[in-house]
Amino acid sequence: MPKIIPFKIIQLDAKSFHPILTGRLEGDDINLILDTGASRTVLGKHITKEFPTIECEAEEAFAAGINAQTMDVEQVEIPEISIGESTFKNLLVFSTNLDGISEIYQKMAGLKIDGLIGCDFLVKYKATINFKMRKIVLYP
């Protein structure tokens, strides 16, 4: 049975739109950017510090950030995360400092950002993104 996750669109300026998903991690509300251009899902270190680090290949230990800057990342396993009303277990994600991204969103949209949902998640769950209906349909 498909999982349906609603999203909202945040307009940062006249030509900049970003889909935002909401969820819960360890009892805390989180905001996630839906980023189809990101190859991997990334959560901020501020919400992943309690989770176990998982070994990854050396070339995977860096991720391209805004302006193609390289950021140090760790791979962590999230035992359970809710996105919309759907729950996902044992999710492998990258963790890094997202303070810079979150600060931009805080200034421009009044919204704290806790992570990015990347293409790895979308491909794994065979996602269909419907911008007209503002929903993602996942096929686990």
Short mmCIF file of N, CA and C in Angstrom, two decimals:
data_model
loop_
_atom_site.label_atom_id
_atom_site.label_comp_id
_atom_site.label_asym_id
_atom_site.label_seq_id
_atom_site.Cartn_x
_atom_site.Cartn_y
_atom_site.Cartn_z
N MET A 1 0.84 -1.18 0.00
CA MET A 1 0.00 0.00 0.00
C MET A 1 0.88 1.25 0.00
N PRO A 2 0.60 2.21 -0.89
CA PRO A 2 1.44 3.41 -0.96
C PRO A 2 1.30 4.28 0.28
N LYS A 3 2.40 5.00 0.56
CA LYS A 3 2.41 5.99 1.64
C LYS A 3 2.32 7.36 0.98
N ILE A 4 1.47 8.22 1.53
CA ILE A 4 1.30 9.57 0.98
C ILE A 4 1.80 10.58 2.01
N ILE A 5 2.71 11.43 1.56
CA ILE A 5 3.30 12.45 2.43
C ILE A 5 3.03 13.83 1.84
N PRO A 6 2.30 14.66 2.57
CA PRO A 6 2.06 16.03 2.08
C PRO A 6 3.29 16.90 2.26
N PHE A 7 3.39 17.93 1.45
CA PHE A 7 4.45 18.92 1.64
C PHE A 7 3.89 20.31 1.37
N LYS A 8 4.61 21.30 1.86
CA LYS A 8 4.24 22.68 1.57
C LYS A 8 5.36 23.30 0.77
N ILE A 9 5.06 24.37 0.07
CA ILE A 9 6.06 25.07 -0.73
C ILE A 9 6.39 26.39 -0.03
N ILE A 10 7.68 26.60 0.20
CA ILE A 10 8.17 27.84 0.79
C ILE A 10 8.79 28.67 -0.34
N GLN A 11 8.41 29.93 -0.42
CA GLN A 11 9.00 30.83 -1.40
C GLN A 11 10.00 31.72 -0.70
N LEU A 12 11.29 31.54 -1.03
CA LEU A 12 12.34 32.33 -0.40
C LEU A 12 12.51 33.70 -1.04
N ASP A 13 12.30 33.76 -2.36
CA ASP A 13 12.30 35.03 -3.07
C ASP A 13 11.46 34.84 -4.33
N ALA A 14 11.45 35.82 -5.22
CA ALA A 14 10.56 35.81 -6.38
C ALA A 14 10.72 34.56 -7.26
N LYS A 15 11.92 33.98 -7.31
CA LYS A 15 12.16 32.85 -8.21
C LYS A 15 12.68 31.61 -7.49
N SER A 16 12.52 31.56 -6.19
CA SER A 16 13.09 30.46 -5.42
C SER A 16 12.01 29.79 -4.57
N PHE A 17 11.66 28.55 -4.96
CA PHE A 17 10.63 27.78 -4.28
C PHE A 17 11.23 26.49 -3.75
N HIS A 18 10.85 26.09 -2.54
CA HIS A 18 11.40 24.88 -1.95
C HIS A 18 10.28 24.08 -1.29
N PRO A 19 10.16 22.80 -1.65
CA PRO A 19 9.17 21.95 -0.96
C PRO A 19 9.71 21.54 0.41
N ILE A 20 8.85 21.63 1.43
CA ILE A 20 9.22 21.32 2.81
C ILE A 20 8.30 20.23 3.36
N LEU A 21 8.92 19.20 3.92
CA LEU A 21 8.19 18.12 4.59
C LEU A 21 8.34 18.31 6.09
N THR A 22 7.34 17.89 6.83
CA THR A 22 7.46 17.92 8.28
C THR A 22 7.48 16.50 8.80
N GLY A 23 8.09 16.31 9.95
CA GLY A 23 8.17 14.98 10.53
C GLY A 23 8.48 15.04 12.01
N ARG A 24 8.81 13.88 12.55
CA ARG A 24 9.18 13.77 13.97
C ARG A 24 10.35 12.81 14.11
N LEU A 25 11.27 13.19 14.98
CA LEU A 25 12.42 12.35 15.29
C LEU A 25 12.65 12.45 16.79
N GLU A 26 12.61 11.31 17.47
CA GLU A 26 12.82 11.26 18.91
C GLU A 26 11.87 12.22 19.66
N GLY A 27 10.64 12.33 19.18
CA GLY A 27 9.65 13.17 19.83
C GLY A 27 9.70 14.64 19.47
N ASP A 28 10.66 15.05 18.64
CA ASP A 28 10.79 16.45 18.24
C ASP A 28 10.28 16.65 16.82
N ASP A 29 9.59 17.78 16.58
CA ASP A 29 9.16 18.14 15.24
C ASP A 29 10.38 18.54 14.42
N ILE A 30 10.40 18.14 13.16
CA ILE A 30 11.52 18.48 12.27
C ILE A 30 10.99 18.99 10.94
N ASN A 31 11.80 19.81 10.26
CA ASN A 31 11.50 20.31 8.92
C ASN A 31 12.58 19.82 7.98
N LEU A 32 12.13 19.27 6.84
CA LEU A 32 13.05 18.69 5.88
C LEU A 32 12.79 19.28 4.49
N ILE A 33 13.86 19.67 3.82
CA ILE A 33 13.75 20.14 2.44
C ILE A 33 13.68 18.92 1.54
N LEU A 34 12.74 18.89 0.61
CA LEU A 34 12.70 17.85 -0.41
C LEU A 34 13.65 18.31 -1.51
N ASP A 35 14.79 17.63 -1.64
CA ASP A 35 15.86 18.07 -2.53
C ASP A 35 16.18 16.98 -3.54
N THR A 36 15.51 17.02 -4.69
CA THR A 36 15.72 15.99 -5.71
C THR A 36 17.12 16.08 -6.32
N GLY A 37 17.81 17.19 -6.11
CA GLY A 37 19.18 17.34 -6.61
C GLY A 37 20.24 16.79 -5.67
N ALA A 38 19.83 16.44 -4.46
CA ALA A 38 20.77 15.86 -3.49
C ALA A 38 20.81 14.35 -3.68
N SER A 39 21.98 13.80 -3.83
CA SER A 39 22.07 12.35 -4.04
C SER A 39 21.76 11.57 -2.76
N ARG A 40 22.05 12.15 -1.60
CA ARG A 40 21.84 11.45 -0.32
C ARG A 40 20.98 12.28 0.62
N THR A 41 20.27 11.60 1.47
CA THR A 41 19.51 12.24 2.53
C THR A 41 20.47 12.65 3.64
N VAL A 42 20.30 13.87 4.13
CA VAL A 42 21.21 14.43 5.14
C VAL A 42 20.37 15.02 6.28
N LEU A 43 20.74 14.69 7.50
CA LEU A 43 20.13 15.31 8.67
C LEU A 43 21.19 16.09 9.43
N GLY A 44 20.76 17.13 10.11
CA GLY A 44 21.69 17.97 10.87
C GLY A 44 22.26 17.24 12.07
N LYS A 45 23.52 17.53 12.35
CA LYS A 45 24.21 16.93 13.51
C LYS A 45 23.46 17.21 14.81
N HIS A 46 22.77 18.33 14.88
CA HIS A 46 22.07 18.70 16.11
C HIS A 46 20.95 17.71 16.46
N ILE A 47 20.47 16.92 15.48
CA ILE A 47 19.41 15.94 15.78
C ILE A 47 19.88 14.50 15.63
N THR A 48 21.14 14.30 15.23
CA THR A 48 21.63 12.92 15.01
C THR A 48 22.74 12.51 15.96
N LYS A 49 23.15 13.40 16.85
CA LYS A 49 24.33 13.12 17.67
C LYS A 49 24.19 11.89 18.56
N GLU A 50 22.97 11.46 18.87
CA GLU A 50 22.76 10.30 19.74
C GLU A 50 22.72 8.97 18.99
N PHE A 51 22.74 9.01 17.66
CA PHE A 51 22.59 7.79 16.87
C PHE A 51 23.95 7.19 16.50
N PRO A 52 24.00 5.88 16.33
CA PRO A 52 25.29 5.23 16.02
C PRO A 52 25.82 5.61 14.64
N THR A 53 27.14 5.81 14.59
CA THR A 53 27.81 6.07 13.32
C THR A 53 28.08 4.74 12.63
N ILE A 54 27.85 4.71 11.33
CA ILE A 54 28.05 3.51 10.52
C ILE A 54 29.19 3.78 9.54
N GLU A 55 30.13 2.85 9.46
CA GLU A 55 31.25 2.99 8.50
C GLU A 55 30.72 3.19 7.09
N CYS A 56 31.41 4.06 6.34
CA CYS A 56 31.09 4.22 4.92
C CYS A 56 32.40 4.36 4.15
N GLU A 57 32.31 4.23 2.85
CA GLU A 57 33.49 4.33 2.00
C GLU A 57 34.12 5.72 2.16
N ALA A 58 35.44 5.80 2.08
CA ALA A 58 36.15 7.07 2.28
C ALA A 58 35.65 8.15 1.32
N GLU A 59 35.37 7.79 0.06
CA GLU A 59 34.92 8.80 -0.90
C GLU A 59 33.51 9.29 -0.60
N GLU A 60 32.77 8.54 0.21
CA GLU A 60 31.43 8.98 0.60
C GLU A 60 31.46 9.91 1.81
N ALA A 61 32.59 10.06 2.46
CA ALA A 61 32.67 10.82 3.70
C ALA A 61 32.64 12.33 3.49
N PHE A 62 32.43 12.77 2.27
CA PHE A 62 32.29 14.19 1.95
C PHE A 62 31.05 14.36 1.11
N ALA A 63 30.39 15.48 1.26
CA ALA A 63 29.21 15.77 0.47
C ALA A 63 29.31 17.19 -0.04
N ALA A 64 28.80 17.43 -1.24
CA ALA A 64 28.80 18.78 -1.79
C ALA A 64 27.66 19.56 -1.18
N GLY A 65 27.99 20.75 -0.72
CA GLY A 65 26.97 21.60 -0.11
C GLY A 65 26.66 22.78 -1.01
N ILE A 66 26.05 23.80 -0.42
CA ILE A 66 25.73 25.01 -1.16
C ILE A 66 27.02 25.58 -1.74
N ASN A 67 26.97 26.08 -2.98
CA ASN A 67 28.11 26.62 -3.70
C ASN A 67 29.19 25.58 -3.93
N ALA A 68 28.81 24.30 -3.96
CA ALA A 68 29.73 23.18 -4.22
C ALA A 68 30.85 23.08 -3.21
N GLN A 69 30.65 23.65 -2.02
CA GLN A 69 31.65 23.50 -0.97
C GLN A 69 31.56 22.08 -0.43
N THR A 70 32.70 21.53 -0.03
CA THR A 70 32.72 20.18 0.51
C THR A 70 32.46 20.23 2.01
N MET A 71 31.59 19.32 2.48
CA MET A 71 31.27 19.27 3.90
C MET A 71 31.62 17.88 4.42
N ASP A 72 32.19 17.82 5.62
CA ASP A 72 32.43 16.54 6.26
C ASP A 72 31.10 15.96 6.70
N VAL A 73 30.92 14.67 6.45
CA VAL A 73 29.69 14.00 6.86
C VAL A 73 30.03 12.69 7.55
N GLU A 74 29.09 12.23 8.36
CA GLU A 74 29.16 10.89 8.95
C GLU A 74 27.89 10.17 8.53
N GLN A 75 27.98 8.87 8.38
CA GLN A 75 26.78 8.08 8.09
C GLN A 75 26.23 7.58 9.43
N VAL A 76 24.93 7.77 9.64
CA VAL A 76 24.29 7.32 10.87
C VAL A 76 23.06 6.50 10.52
N GLU A 77 22.67 5.66 11.46
CA GLU A 77 21.44 4.88 11.29
C GLU A 77 20.38 5.44 12.22
N ILE A 78 19.26 5.84 11.63
CA ILE A 78 18.13 6.37 12.38
C ILE A 78 17.15 5.22 12.61
N PRO A 79 16.96 4.80 13.86
CA PRO A 79 16.08 3.64 14.12
C PRO A 79 14.64 3.87 13.68
N GLU A 80 14.14 5.10 13.85
CA GLU A 80 12.77 5.39 13.45
C GLU A 80 12.59 6.88 13.25
N ILE A 81 11.99 7.24 12.13
CA ILE A 81 11.68 8.64 11.82
C ILE A 81 10.30 8.67 11.17
N SER A 82 9.53 9.67 11.52
CA SER A 82 8.23 9.87 10.89
C SER A 82 8.34 11.06 9.96
N ILE A 83 7.81 10.90 8.76
CA ILE A 83 7.74 11.98 7.79
C ILE A 83 6.28 12.03 7.36
N GLY A 84 5.65 13.16 7.57
CA GLY A 84 4.20 13.21 7.43
C GLY A 84 3.62 12.26 8.46
N GLU A 85 2.71 11.41 8.03
CA GLU A 85 2.11 10.42 8.93
C GLU A 85 2.75 9.04 8.75
N SER A 86 3.79 8.95 7.94
CA SER A 86 4.44 7.66 7.66
C SER A 86 5.70 7.49 8.49
N THR A 87 5.94 6.26 8.92
CA THR A 87 7.11 5.95 9.74
C THR A 87 8.07 5.08 8.94
N PHE A 88 9.37 5.38 9.08
CA PHE A 88 10.41 4.64 8.39
C PHE A 88 11.40 4.16 9.44
N LYS A 89 11.84 2.92 9.30
CA LYS A 89 12.74 2.32 10.29
C LYS A 89 14.10 2.04 9.68
N ASN A 90 15.13 2.13 10.53
CA ASN A 90 16.51 1.80 10.16
C ASN A 90 16.96 2.51 8.89
N LEU A 91 16.81 3.82 8.90
CA LEU A 91 17.16 4.64 7.76
C LEU A 91 18.62 5.08 7.86
N LEU A 92 19.42 4.77 6.85
CA LEU A 92 20.82 5.23 6.79
C LEU A 92 20.84 6.60 6.13
N VAL A 93 21.42 7.57 6.83
CA VAL A 93 21.51 8.93 6.31
C VAL A 93 22.89 9.49 6.61
N PHE A 94 23.21 10.59 5.96
CA PHE A 94 24.40 11.32 6.32
C PHE A 94 24.03 12.36 7.37
N SER A 95 24.99 12.71 8.19
CA SER A 95 24.82 13.72 9.22
C SER A 95 25.93 14.75 9.06
N THR A 96 25.56 16.03 9.12
CA THR A 96 26.54 17.10 9.03
C THR A 96 25.98 18.36 9.67
N ASN A 97 26.78 19.37 9.78
CA ASN A 97 26.35 20.64 10.34
C ASN A 97 25.54 21.39 9.27
N LEU A 98 24.26 21.63 9.54
CA LEU A 98 23.39 22.34 8.61
C LEU A 98 23.04 23.73 9.12
N ASP A 99 23.82 24.25 10.06
CA ASP A 99 23.51 25.56 10.65
C ASP A 99 23.43 26.67 9.60
N GLY A 100 24.30 26.65 8.61
CA GLY A 100 24.29 27.69 7.57
C GLY A 100 23.01 27.69 6.76
N ILE A 101 22.57 26.50 6.34
CA ILE A 101 21.33 26.37 5.57
C ILE A 101 20.14 26.79 6.45
N SER A 102 20.13 26.30 7.66
CA SER A 102 19.02 26.61 8.56
C SER A 102 18.94 28.11 8.85
N GLU A 103 20.09 28.76 8.97
CA GLU A 103 20.12 30.20 9.23
C GLU A 103 19.50 30.99 8.07
N ILE A 104 19.81 30.57 6.84
CA ILE A 104 19.23 31.23 5.66
C ILE A 104 17.70 31.09 5.68
N TYR A 105 17.21 29.89 5.92
CA TYR A 105 15.77 29.66 5.96
C TYR A 105 15.12 30.41 7.12
N GLN A 106 15.80 30.46 8.24
CA GLN A 106 15.27 31.18 9.40
C GLN A 106 15.08 32.66 9.08
N LYS A 107 16.08 33.25 8.42
CA LYS A 107 16.01 34.67 8.07
C LYS A 107 14.96 34.94 7.00
N MET A 108 14.88 34.08 5.99
CA MET A 108 14.02 34.36 4.84
C MET A 108 12.60 33.83 5.00
N ALA A 109 12.42 32.75 5.76
CA ALA A 109 11.09 32.13 5.85
C ALA A 109 10.65 31.87 7.28
N GLY A 110 11.49 32.20 8.25
CA GLY A 110 11.13 31.96 9.64
C GLY A 110 11.02 30.48 9.98
N LEU A 111 11.84 29.66 9.32
CA LEU A 111 11.73 28.21 9.44
C LEU A 111 13.09 27.58 9.71
N LYS A 112 13.18 26.76 10.76
CA LYS A 112 14.42 26.03 11.05
C LYS A 112 14.45 24.78 10.16
N ILE A 113 15.59 24.50 9.57
CA ILE A 113 15.74 23.33 8.71
C ILE A 113 16.59 22.28 9.43
N ASP A 114 16.08 21.05 9.47
CA ASP A 114 16.76 19.96 10.17
C ASP A 114 17.38 18.93 9.23
N GLY A 115 17.09 19.02 7.93
CA GLY A 115 17.66 18.06 7.02
C GLY A 115 17.13 18.18 5.60
N LEU A 116 17.66 17.31 4.74
CA LEU A 116 17.28 17.25 3.33
C LEU A 116 16.89 15.81 3.00
N ILE A 117 15.77 15.63 2.36
CA ILE A 117 15.41 14.31 1.81
C ILE A 117 15.97 14.26 0.40
N GLY A 118 16.88 13.33 0.17
CA GLY A 118 17.57 13.25 -1.12
C GLY A 118 17.04 12.14 -2.01
N CYS A 119 17.68 12.02 -3.17
CA CYS A 119 17.27 11.04 -4.18
C CYS A 119 17.41 9.60 -3.71
N ASP A 120 18.34 9.31 -2.80
CA ASP A 120 18.46 7.93 -2.31
C ASP A 120 17.15 7.47 -1.70
N PHE A 121 16.51 8.31 -0.90
CA PHE A 121 15.22 8.00 -0.27
C PHE A 121 14.12 7.91 -1.33
N LEU A 122 14.11 8.86 -2.26
CA LEU A 122 13.06 8.90 -3.29
C LEU A 122 13.13 7.70 -4.22
N VAL A 123 14.33 7.29 -4.59
CA VAL A 123 14.50 6.12 -5.46
C VAL A 123 14.14 4.84 -4.71
N LYS A 124 14.61 4.72 -3.47
CA LYS A 124 14.33 3.52 -2.66
C LYS A 124 12.83 3.26 -2.55
N TYR A 125 12.05 4.33 -2.37
CA TYR A 125 10.61 4.19 -2.17
C TYR A 125 9.81 4.48 -3.44
N LYS A 126 10.49 4.53 -4.58
CA LYS A 126 9.83 4.71 -5.88
C LYS A 126 8.85 5.88 -5.85
N ALA A 127 9.35 7.03 -5.45
CA ALA A 127 8.52 8.20 -5.20
C ALA A 127 7.96 8.82 -6.47
N THR A 128 6.74 9.29 -6.37
CA THR A 128 6.11 10.15 -7.35
C THR A 128 5.81 11.46 -6.64
N ILE A 129 6.28 12.56 -7.20
CA ILE A 129 6.08 13.86 -6.59
C ILE A 129 5.03 14.60 -7.40
N ASN A 130 3.95 15.03 -6.74
CA ASN A 130 2.87 15.75 -7.40
C ASN A 130 2.83 17.17 -6.84
N PHE A 131 3.35 18.12 -7.61
CA PHE A 131 3.38 19.50 -7.13
C PHE A 131 2.00 20.14 -7.12
N LYS A 132 1.14 19.75 -8.03
CA LYS A 132 -0.22 20.30 -8.04
C LYS A 132 -0.96 19.94 -6.75
N MET A 133 -0.86 18.67 -6.33
CA MET A 133 -1.54 18.20 -5.13
C MET A 133 -0.67 18.39 -3.87
N ARG A 134 0.59 18.75 -4.06
CA ARG A 134 1.56 18.93 -2.97
C ARG A 134 1.64 17.68 -2.09
N LYS A 135 1.96 16.59 -2.78
CA LYS A 135 2.12 15.33 -2.05
C LYS A 135 3.15 14.47 -2.76
N ILE A 136 3.76 13.59 -1.97
CA ILE A 136 4.68 12.57 -2.48
C ILE A 136 3.99 11.24 -2.23
N VAL A 137 4.00 10.39 -3.23
CA VAL A 137 3.47 9.04 -3.07
C VAL A 137 4.65 8.09 -3.10
N LEU A 138 4.79 7.26 -2.06
CA LEU A 138 5.89 6.31 -1.94
C LEU A 138 5.34 4.90 -2.05
N TYR A 139 6.11 4.03 -2.68
CA TYR A 139 5.72 2.64 -2.86
C TYR A 139 6.76 1.74 -2.21
N PRO A 140 6.61 1.49 -0.89
CA PRO A 140 7.60 0.67 -0.15
C PRO A 140 7.57 -0.79 -0.59
#
